[in-house]
Short mmCIF file of C-alpha atoms and ligand atoms in Angstrom, two decimals:
data_model
loop_
_atom_site.label_atom_id
_atom_site.label_comp_id
_atom_site.label_asym_id
_atom_site.label_seq_id
_atom_site.Cartn_x
_atom_site.Cartn_y
_atom_site.Cartn_z
CA MET O 1 0.46 -21.39 -1.81
CA ARG O 2 -1.74 -18.46 -1.48
CA ASP O 3 -4.90 -18.51 -2.91
CA THR O 4 -4.91 -15.87 -5.55
CA ARG O 5 -7.91 -16.81 -7.43
CA GLY O 6 -10.50 -13.83 -7.40
CA PRO O 7 -14.14 -14.16 -6.05
CA SER O 8 -15.27 -16.05 -9.41
CA GLY O 9 -12.65 -18.52 -8.96
CA ARG O 10 -10.61 -17.58 -11.78
CA VAL O 11 -6.97 -16.74 -11.68
CA SER O 12 -6.19 -13.02 -11.28
CA GLU O 13 -6.66 -10.81 -14.27
CA ILE O 14 -5.19 -7.56 -12.48
CA THR O 15 -2.74 -5.87 -14.62
CA VAL O 16 0.52 -5.48 -12.62
CA VAL O 17 0.98 -2.19 -14.29
CA LEU O 18 4.25 -1.29 -12.68
CA CYS O 19 5.92 -3.55 -14.78
CA GLN O 20 4.58 -2.09 -17.66
CA LEU O 21 5.50 1.22 -16.40
CA PHE O 22 9.16 0.77 -15.69
CA GLY O 23 9.96 -2.37 -16.72
CA PRO O 24 10.65 -5.62 -14.50
CA GLY O 25 12.98 -4.86 -11.54
CA ALA O 26 11.56 -1.23 -11.38
CA SER O 27 12.65 0.74 -8.54
CA CYS O 28 12.04 4.51 -7.38
CA ARG O 29 13.76 6.97 -5.03
CA PRO O 30 11.13 8.99 -3.75
CA LEU O 31 13.18 10.82 -1.17
CA GLY O 32 15.07 12.73 -3.79
CA THR O 33 18.18 10.43 -4.13
CA GLY O 34 19.24 9.45 -7.68
CA ASN O 35 18.09 6.28 -9.31
CA ALA O 36 14.33 6.42 -10.62
CA ARG O 37 12.20 5.46 -13.44
CA PRO O 38 13.72 5.55 -16.85
CA GLY O 39 14.33 8.60 -18.71
CA PRO O 40 13.52 12.13 -17.41
CA LEU O 41 9.82 12.77 -16.87
CA ARG O 42 8.33 16.42 -16.44
CA PRO O 43 6.32 16.55 -13.21
CA GLY O 44 2.59 15.91 -14.13
CA THR O 45 3.72 13.86 -17.30
CA LEU O 46 1.18 11.12 -17.68
CA LEU O 47 2.20 7.53 -18.55
CA GLY O 48 0.01 5.13 -20.53
CA VAL O 49 0.03 1.56 -19.84
CA ASN O 50 2.79 1.03 -22.52
CA GLY O 51 4.68 3.41 -20.26
CA GLU O 52 4.76 6.11 -22.94
CA PRO O 53 4.09 9.56 -21.71
CA HIS O 54 0.57 10.77 -23.52
CA ALA O 55 -1.57 13.89 -23.19
CA GLY O 56 -5.10 14.20 -22.46
CA GLU O 57 -7.13 13.57 -19.35
CA THR O 58 -5.06 13.05 -15.89
CA LYS O 59 -5.24 9.66 -14.46
CA VAL O 60 -6.24 9.36 -11.21
CA VAL O 61 -4.39 7.24 -8.31
CA LEU O 62 -5.98 6.46 -5.06
CA SER O 63 -4.50 4.50 -1.93
CA GLY O 64 -5.30 4.18 1.79
CA ILE O 65 -3.18 3.06 4.84
CA GLN O 66 -4.72 2.14 8.29
CA PRO O 67 -3.61 4.07 11.37
CA THR O 68 -2.82 0.93 13.24
CA GLY O 69 0.53 -0.51 14.63
CA ALA O 70 4.14 0.32 13.57
CA VAL O 71 4.41 1.68 9.85
CA HIS O 72 7.18 -0.85 8.52
CA LEU O 73 9.64 -0.98 5.84
CA GLY O 74 7.47 -3.29 3.81
CA ASN O 75 4.81 -0.74 3.91
CA TYR O 76 7.14 2.06 2.69
CA LEU O 77 8.94 -0.27 0.04
CA GLY O 78 5.44 -2.18 -1.10
CA ALA O 79 3.37 1.22 -1.16
CA LEU O 80 4.40 4.59 0.42
CA ARG O 81 7.44 5.34 -1.98
CA TRP O 82 5.32 4.70 -4.98
CA TRP O 83 2.62 7.07 -3.71
CA VAL O 84 5.14 9.82 -3.30
CA ASP O 85 6.21 8.97 -6.85
CA PHE O 86 2.99 8.81 -8.26
CA GLN O 87 2.20 12.30 -6.87
CA ASP O 88 3.87 13.93 -9.99
CA ARG O 89 2.57 11.79 -12.65
CA TYR O 90 -1.30 11.81 -11.76
CA ASP O 91 -4.07 13.27 -9.86
CA ALA O 92 -3.29 11.45 -6.52
CA PHE O 93 -5.65 10.86 -3.72
CA TYR O 94 -4.19 9.22 -0.61
CA CYS O 95 -6.05 8.58 2.65
CA VAL O 96 -5.47 7.52 6.11
CA VAL O 97 -8.36 4.64 6.45
CA ASP O 98 -9.29 5.24 10.22
CA LEU O 99 -12.80 3.39 9.31
CA HIS O 100 -11.03 0.37 8.35
CA ALA O 101 -9.12 0.47 11.81
CA LEU O 102 -12.69 -0.14 13.34
CA THR O 103 -12.67 -3.58 12.05
CA VAL O 104 -10.63 -5.02 14.96
CA PRO O 105 -10.54 -4.07 18.57
CA GLY O 106 -8.68 -0.60 19.45
CA ASP O 107 -8.68 2.07 21.99
CA PRO O 108 -10.52 5.06 20.93
CA ALA O 109 -8.18 7.19 22.80
CA GLU O 110 -5.60 6.18 20.56
CA LEU O 111 -7.49 6.27 17.36
CA SER O 112 -7.37 9.69 16.65
CA GLN O 113 -3.72 10.38 17.75
CA ALA O 114 -2.67 7.28 15.47
CA THR O 115 -4.56 8.92 12.66
CA PHE O 116 -2.75 12.12 13.13
CA ASN O 117 0.58 10.48 13.40
CA MET O 118 0.12 8.53 10.17
CA ALA O 119 -1.13 11.71 8.26
CA THR O 120 2.29 13.32 9.69
CA LEU O 121 4.30 10.32 8.72
CA LEU O 122 3.21 10.26 5.13
CA MET O 123 4.12 13.83 4.80
CA ALA O 124 7.48 12.77 6.34
CA ALA O 125 7.79 10.26 3.56
CA GLY O 126 7.44 12.57 0.94
CA LEU O 127 3.49 13.23 0.27
CA ASP O 128 3.24 17.04 -0.37
CA PRO O 129 -0.19 18.57 -0.26
CA GLY O 130 0.73 20.89 -3.24
CA ARG O 131 1.08 17.89 -5.28
CA CYS O 132 -1.46 15.30 -4.07
CA THR O 133 -4.86 15.29 -1.82
CA LEU O 134 -4.16 13.96 1.68
CA PHE O 135 -7.04 13.21 3.83
CA VAL O 136 -8.89 11.12 6.49
CA GLN O 137 -11.28 8.87 5.32
CA SER O 138 -13.81 9.20 7.91
CA HIS O 139 -13.78 12.99 7.19
CA VAL O 140 -15.66 12.23 3.56
CA HIS O 141 -18.77 10.68 4.75
CA GLU O 142 -19.34 9.27 1.26
CA HIS O 143 -16.89 6.23 1.91
CA ALA O 144 -19.36 4.73 4.31
CA GLU O 145 -22.19 5.68 2.29
CA LEU O 146 -21.03 3.99 -1.00
CA ALA O 147 -19.82 0.99 0.92
CA TRP O 148 -23.50 0.16 1.66
CA LEU O 149 -24.76 0.52 -1.75
CA LEU O 150 -21.60 -1.77 -2.80
CA GLU O 151 -22.40 -4.16 -0.07
CA CYS O 152 -25.91 -4.50 -1.71
CA THR O 153 -23.81 -5.54 -5.07
CA ALA O 154 -21.34 -7.93 -3.32
CA THR O 155 -22.34 -11.43 -2.38
CA MET O 156 -21.35 -13.49 0.78
CA GLY O 157 -19.77 -15.88 -1.26
CA GLU O 158 -17.19 -13.65 -2.83
CA LEU O 159 -16.50 -11.99 0.58
CA SER O 160 -16.02 -15.32 2.26
CA ARG O 161 -13.30 -16.20 -0.16
CA MET O 162 -10.99 -13.46 0.81
CA THR O 163 -7.94 -14.63 2.59
CA GLN O 164 -7.41 -11.80 4.65
CA PHE O 165 -10.59 -11.98 6.72
CA LYS O 166 -9.72 -15.73 7.37
CA ASP O 167 -6.15 -14.56 8.46
CA LYS O 168 -7.29 -11.76 10.66
CA SER O 169 -10.53 -13.11 12.32
CA GLY O 170 -7.85 -14.89 14.42
CA LYS O 171 -7.82 -17.78 16.61
CA ASP O 172 -11.57 -17.04 17.90
CA GLY O 173 -12.58 -17.49 14.33
CA GLU O 174 -15.40 -16.10 12.51
CA GLU O 175 -18.15 -16.16 15.18
CA SER O 176 -16.64 -13.34 17.22
CA ALA O 177 -15.21 -11.65 14.15
CA ARG O 178 -16.53 -8.05 13.55
CA LEU O 179 -19.15 -7.69 10.74
CA GLY O 180 -16.92 -5.02 9.56
CA LEU O 181 -13.95 -6.96 9.22
CA PHE O 182 -15.94 -9.23 6.74
CA ALA O 183 -17.17 -6.46 4.92
CA TYR O 184 -13.95 -4.41 4.94
CA PRO O 185 -12.91 -5.14 1.27
CA VAL O 186 -16.21 -3.74 0.31
CA LEU O 187 -15.29 -0.46 2.11
CA MET O 188 -12.02 -0.57 0.26
CA ALA O 189 -13.94 -0.88 -3.01
CA ALA O 190 -15.82 2.12 -1.96
CA ASP O 191 -12.74 4.06 -1.29
CA ILE O 192 -11.16 3.57 -4.69
CA LEU O 193 -14.41 3.75 -6.76
CA LEU O 194 -15.63 7.02 -5.31
CA TYR O 195 -12.53 8.76 -6.94
CA GLN O 196 -12.88 7.12 -10.42
CA ALA O 197 -9.18 5.76 -9.68
CA ASP O 198 -7.30 4.49 -12.49
CA LEU O 199 -4.42 2.95 -10.54
CA VAL O 200 -3.97 1.65 -6.97
CA PRO O 201 -0.55 1.32 -5.59
CA VAL O 202 -0.44 -1.27 -2.97
CA GLY O 203 1.56 -4.35 -1.98
CA ASP O 204 1.03 -7.84 -2.79
CA ASP O 205 -1.23 -8.61 -0.17
CA GLN O 206 -3.91 -6.52 -1.31
CA ARG O 207 -4.02 -8.09 -4.91
CA GLN O 208 -7.40 -10.24 -4.20
CA HIS O 209 -8.90 -6.89 -2.67
CA LEU O 210 -8.18 -4.93 -5.96
CA GLU O 211 -9.73 -8.12 -7.86
CA LEU O 212 -12.74 -7.78 -5.99
CA THR O 213 -13.13 -3.92 -6.65
CA ARG O 214 -12.98 -4.64 -10.23
CA ASP O 215 -15.55 -7.29 -10.09
CA LEU O 216 -17.96 -5.11 -8.03
CA ALA O 217 -17.39 -2.15 -10.44
CA GLN O 218 -17.95 -4.42 -13.52
CA ARG O 219 -21.05 -5.92 -11.86
CA TRP O 220 -22.26 -2.65 -11.10
CA ASN O 221 -21.82 -1.06 -14.34
CA SER O 222 -23.38 -3.70 -16.37
CA ARG O 223 -26.35 -4.13 -14.02
CA TYR O 224 -27.14 -0.07 -13.45
CA GLY O 225 -25.31 1.46 -16.14
CA THR O 226 -21.39 2.60 -16.43
CA THR O 227 -20.83 4.69 -13.15
CA PHE O 228 -17.17 3.63 -12.02
CA LYS O 229 -14.01 3.22 -13.50
CA VAL O 230 -12.58 -0.22 -13.27
CA PRO O 231 -9.16 0.50 -11.65
CA ASP O 232 -5.74 -1.36 -11.83
CA ALA O 233 -3.60 -2.58 -9.26
CA ALA O 234 -0.16 -0.96 -9.30
CA ILE O 235 1.69 -3.61 -7.67
CA PRO O 236 5.75 -3.52 -7.45
CA PRO O 237 7.32 -6.22 -9.97
CA PRO O 238 8.90 -9.23 -8.56
CA GLY O 239 11.99 -8.11 -6.32
CA GLY O 240 10.43 -4.60 -6.39
CA GLY O 241 9.42 -4.64 -2.79
CA ALA O 242 5.78 -5.92 -3.25
CA ARG O 243 6.44 -8.45 -0.43
CA ILE O 244 9.02 -7.46 2.15
CA MET O 245 9.59 -10.48 4.53
CA ASP O 246 9.98 -10.61 8.27
CA LEU O 247 13.70 -10.53 9.02
CA GLN O 248 13.43 -13.35 11.54
CA ASP O 249 10.91 -15.72 9.64
CA PRO O 250 11.50 -14.75 6.02
CA VAL O 251 8.87 -17.20 4.75
CA HIS O 252 6.26 -14.72 6.25
CA LYS O 253 5.64 -11.26 5.06
CA MET O 254 6.69 -8.41 7.36
CA SER O 255 3.54 -7.55 9.03
CA LYS O 256 2.19 -5.33 11.79
CA SER O 257 0.79 -8.05 13.41
CA ALA O 258 4.03 -10.16 13.86
CA ALA O 259 4.43 -11.98 16.89
CA SER O 260 7.89 -10.41 17.52
CA GLY O 261 9.19 -6.88 16.74
CA ALA O 262 12.59 -8.45 16.06
CA GLY O 263 11.76 -9.26 12.29
CA LEU O 264 10.10 -5.82 11.80
CA ILE O 265 11.68 -2.61 10.88
CA SER O 266 9.64 0.16 11.98
CA LEU O 267 10.03 3.78 10.28
CA PHE O 268 10.13 4.81 13.84
CA ASP O 269 13.06 2.35 15.14
CA ASP O 270 16.07 4.12 16.67
CA PRO O 271 18.90 3.78 13.99
CA LYS O 272 20.96 1.55 16.35
CA LEU O 273 17.95 -0.96 16.78
CA ILE O 274 17.74 -0.94 13.01
CA GLU O 275 21.47 -1.93 12.89
CA ARG O 276 20.89 -4.72 15.26
CA LYS O 277 17.74 -6.14 13.69
CA VAL O 278 19.41 -6.28 10.19
CA LYS O 279 22.33 -7.87 11.71
CA ARG O 280 20.53 -10.50 13.49
CA ALA O 281 18.31 -11.15 10.26
CA VAL O 282 17.93 -14.89 9.45
CA THR O 283 20.30 -15.85 6.57
CA ASP O 284 20.07 -19.19 5.03
CA LEU O 285 21.49 -22.33 6.25
CA ASP O 286 24.34 -23.14 3.81
CA PRO O 287 27.85 -21.60 4.59
CA PRO O 288 28.91 -18.25 3.53
CA GLY O 289 31.30 -18.51 0.31
CA PRO O 290 31.04 -18.20 -3.41
CA GLY O 291 27.62 -18.60 -4.54
CA ALA O 292 25.93 -18.16 -1.07
CA VAL O 293 24.72 -14.86 -1.63
CA ARG O 294 22.12 -15.38 -4.54
CA TRP O 295 18.61 -14.18 -5.51
CA ASP O 296 16.45 -17.48 -4.79
CA PRO O 297 13.41 -16.53 -2.89
CA GLU O 298 12.29 -20.35 -2.61
CA ALA O 299 15.65 -21.84 -1.27
CA LYS O 300 17.24 -18.92 0.33
CA PRO O 301 14.35 -16.37 1.54
CA GLY O 302 16.39 -14.73 3.97
CA VAL O 303 19.17 -13.64 1.81
CA SER O 304 16.70 -13.01 -0.98
CA ASN O 305 15.00 -10.54 1.32
CA LEU O 306 17.95 -8.45 2.16
CA LEU O 307 18.72 -8.40 -1.61
CA GLU O 308 15.23 -7.18 -2.30
CA LEU O 309 15.31 -4.65 0.31
CA LEU O 310 18.78 -3.25 -1.14
CA ALA O 311 17.32 -3.26 -4.51
CA ALA O 312 14.35 -1.56 -3.70
CA LEU O 313 16.07 1.11 -1.60
CA ARG O 314 19.13 1.72 -3.77
CA GLY O 315 18.00 0.27 -7.33
CA GLY O 316 18.90 -2.30 -9.20
CA ARG O 317 17.89 -5.92 -9.77
CA PRO O 318 18.44 -8.30 -6.72
CA ALA O 319 19.97 -11.11 -8.73
CA GLU O 320 22.53 -8.66 -10.23
CA ILE O 321 23.11 -7.16 -6.69
CA ALA O 322 24.10 -10.75 -5.47
CA ALA O 323 26.80 -10.94 -7.82
CA GLY O 324 28.79 -8.29 -5.65
CA TYR O 325 28.72 -10.21 -2.42
CA GLU O 326 30.73 -13.11 -1.05
CA SER O 327 29.65 -12.78 2.51
CA TYR O 328 26.40 -12.43 4.50
CA GLY O 329 28.25 -9.78 6.49
CA ARG O 330 28.99 -7.17 4.11
CA LEU O 331 25.23 -7.72 2.44
CA LYS O 332 23.85 -6.98 5.90
CA SER O 333 25.78 -3.82 6.49
CA ASP O 334 25.05 -2.51 3.27
CA ALA O 335 21.39 -3.27 3.77
CA THR O 336 21.54 -1.36 7.14
CA ASP O 337 23.15 1.66 5.38
CA ALA O 338 20.59 1.44 2.72
CA VAL O 339 17.77 1.39 5.24
CA LEU O 340 19.17 4.25 7.32
CA GLU O 341 19.92 6.45 4.43
CA MET O 342 16.15 6.54 3.92
CA VAL O 343 15.01 6.43 7.55
CA VAL O 344 17.21 8.81 9.17
CA PRO O 345 15.90 11.73 7.31
CA LEU O 346 12.48 10.56 7.24
CA GLN O 347 12.64 10.53 11.10
CA GLU O 348 13.90 14.09 11.07
CA ARG O 349 11.43 15.22 8.69
CA TYR O 350 8.68 13.64 10.99
CA ARG O 351 10.04 15.57 14.11
CA ALA O 352 10.05 18.76 12.33
CA LEU O 353 6.37 18.45 10.96
CA ALA O 354 5.19 17.32 14.18
CA ARG O 355 6.10 20.62 16.05
CA ASP O 356 3.34 22.24 14.08
CA PRO O 357 0.08 20.11 14.40
CA ALA O 358 -2.05 23.05 13.24
CA ALA O 359 -0.40 22.86 9.82
CA ILE O 360 -1.06 19.24 9.81
CA ARG O 361 -4.86 19.79 10.62
CA SER O 362 -5.03 22.18 7.92
CA VAL O 363 -3.57 19.93 5.33
CA LEU O 364 -6.00 17.40 6.34
CA ALA O 365 -9.02 20.02 6.19
CA GLN O 366 -8.22 21.16 2.87
CA GLY O 367 -7.57 17.39 1.63
CA ALA O 368 -10.99 16.58 3.01
CA ALA O 369 -12.69 19.43 1.18
CA ARG O 370 -11.08 18.48 -2.31
CA ALA O 371 -11.73 14.72 -1.73
CA GLY O 372 -15.19 15.57 -0.64
CA GLU O 373 -16.08 17.50 -3.96
CA VAL O 374 -14.96 14.30 -6.14
CA ALA O 375 -16.76 11.86 -3.80
CA ALA O 376 -19.97 13.73 -3.73
CA LYS O 377 -20.12 13.81 -7.57
CA THR O 378 -19.65 9.95 -7.85
CA MET O 379 -22.01 9.56 -5.07
CA GLY O 380 -24.59 11.47 -6.80
CA ALA O 381 -24.29 9.15 -9.92
CA ALA O 382 -24.24 6.09 -7.83
CA ARG O 383 -27.49 7.19 -6.22
CA SER O 384 -29.42 8.08 -9.30
CA ALA O 385 -28.11 4.87 -11.18
CA LEU O 386 -29.64 3.03 -8.43
CA GLY O 387 -32.99 4.83 -8.66
CA LEU O 388 -32.84 6.41 -5.12
CA LEU O 389 -35.56 9.14 -4.66
CA PRO O 390 -33.48 12.47 -4.99
CA ARG O 391 -34.18 14.81 -1.94
P1 AMP E 401 -1.27 -2.03 5.84
O1 AMP E 401 0.10 -2.35 7.02
O2 AMP E 401 -2.10 -3.49 5.85
O3 AMP E 401 -2.28 -0.86 6.08
O4 AMP E 401 -0.75 -1.77 4.52
C1 AMP E 401 -0.41 -0.64 3.86
C2 AMP E 401 0.20 -0.73 2.74
O5 AMP E 401 1.44 -1.70 2.58
C3 AMP E 401 -0.72 -1.82 1.65
O6 AMP E 401 -0.71 -1.32 0.18
C4 AMP E 401 -0.01 -3.21 1.97
O7 AMP E 401 -0.12 -3.83 0.67
C5 AMP E 401 1.58 -2.64 1.97
N1 AMP E 401 2.14 -3.89 2.79
C6 AMP E 401 2.00 -4.38 3.95
N2 AMP E 401 2.78 -5.28 4.24
C7 AMP E 401 3.86 -5.19 3.38
C8 AMP E 401 5.14 -5.89 3.10
N3 AMP E 401 5.36 -6.87 4.15
N4 AMP E 401 5.66 -5.81 1.87
C9 AMP E 401 5.41 -5.03 1.00
N5 AMP E 401 4.06 -4.15 0.99
C10 AMP E 401 3.42 -4.39 2.13
N1 LIG E 402 -6.98 -2.48 2.77
C1 LIG E 402 -5.69 -1.79 2.82
C2 LIG E 402 -4.52 -2.60 3.53
O1 LIG E 402 -5.10 -3.17 4.55
C3 LIG E 402 -5.76 -0.33 3.07
C4 LIG E 402 -6.60 0.42 2.38
C5 LIG E 402 -7.96 0.77 2.47
C6 LIG E 402 -6.56 0.72 0.67
N2 LIG E 402 -8.79 1.37 1.65
C7 LIG E 402 -7.76 1.33 0.46
C8 LIG E 402 -5.52 0.60 -0.09
C9 LIG E 402 -7.87 1.72 -0.87
C10 LIG E 402 -5.64 1.06 -1.38
C11 LIG E 402 -6.90 1.49 -1.89
O2 LIG E 402 -3.44 -2.18 3.39
#
């Protein structure tokens, strides 16, 4: 079992707010087609943790994605579609976290292109610069600056317990892993705390990092006086796309670093390739027939993953959707259609946006300016809380 204990060894106390906001099995359709959250909400309506709209101060959302590897269906279902959805309800900040990409070897010539492409993709997925602040992490120098201050708040012990560091330090082990990879979750905490974020929409694999962020904010606030808001993770509920699995190896999550591309659906894959990948998805060993298509992630990880894809893309709950199928073949062809309904228009929008790189650059410049104003304010408060001498 994965270790979900926090740095202090206790079980996660992070509020999984999506369940509270939308009910279990929540799903959204950010690309403008049908089913979404319960009840009509006006753009900009705020939701309290009990799911009721309320007036008052606008809540802040922040999230980030690395400009590395292929953006895949897991990224979209676990994170990006919620980002799109949240831009109408909250003051939303989204960044392409290029500084995080430096934690593992990479090609400098590719980094800036990958960063630019990721920003384009986020807009193609539905982020609208008129409704959110979209920027590149390294354009706002306060991220690196606050990370240092937080590194002097975090401990070696708590960072040593981060499972992603253990996974990512690779076969050569910690000896040659970059110091930045070890400190990566602290930079992520800085990203979040700089904007006084209330909510952080991420997939399930970021739970432990969110817990660390909360611990650091609480420790800092009690040591130096209240400076940061303590954020909540917004992780989709079970069956809601928080952990999309590899199609060829459905006990492991779909991941940019998977050994083979056959189990990963990239948002840039050709529709024909997507069709082939879903058709070849590993289903489970028992023969098709009544009861073979059922929602049971432990005993039937392959089928359950396809049901989860379908539920997340079209709405509904995986267990109920299962009842409509007797054969794996029909489940796969419906899952393919659902993926293509989302991916094909996204790819068309991407191609259209990519024709005007100057417009994307201008979005990112404006985003950095707005993000920089907010970040500078928090940074000033953090410096003075620590007793750093004003200039
Ligand atoms: P990354 O690929 O690590 O930059 O992740 C970007 C976002 O996608 C993060 O919020 C992750 O938690 C989320 N994510 C990554 N892989 C998956 C997956 N297989 N299923 C659901 N969400 C995922
Ligand atoms: N660590 C996240 C990931 O690997 C990316 C990330 C960086 C992030 N900074 C963040 C996510 C701030 C949410 C908020 O997916």
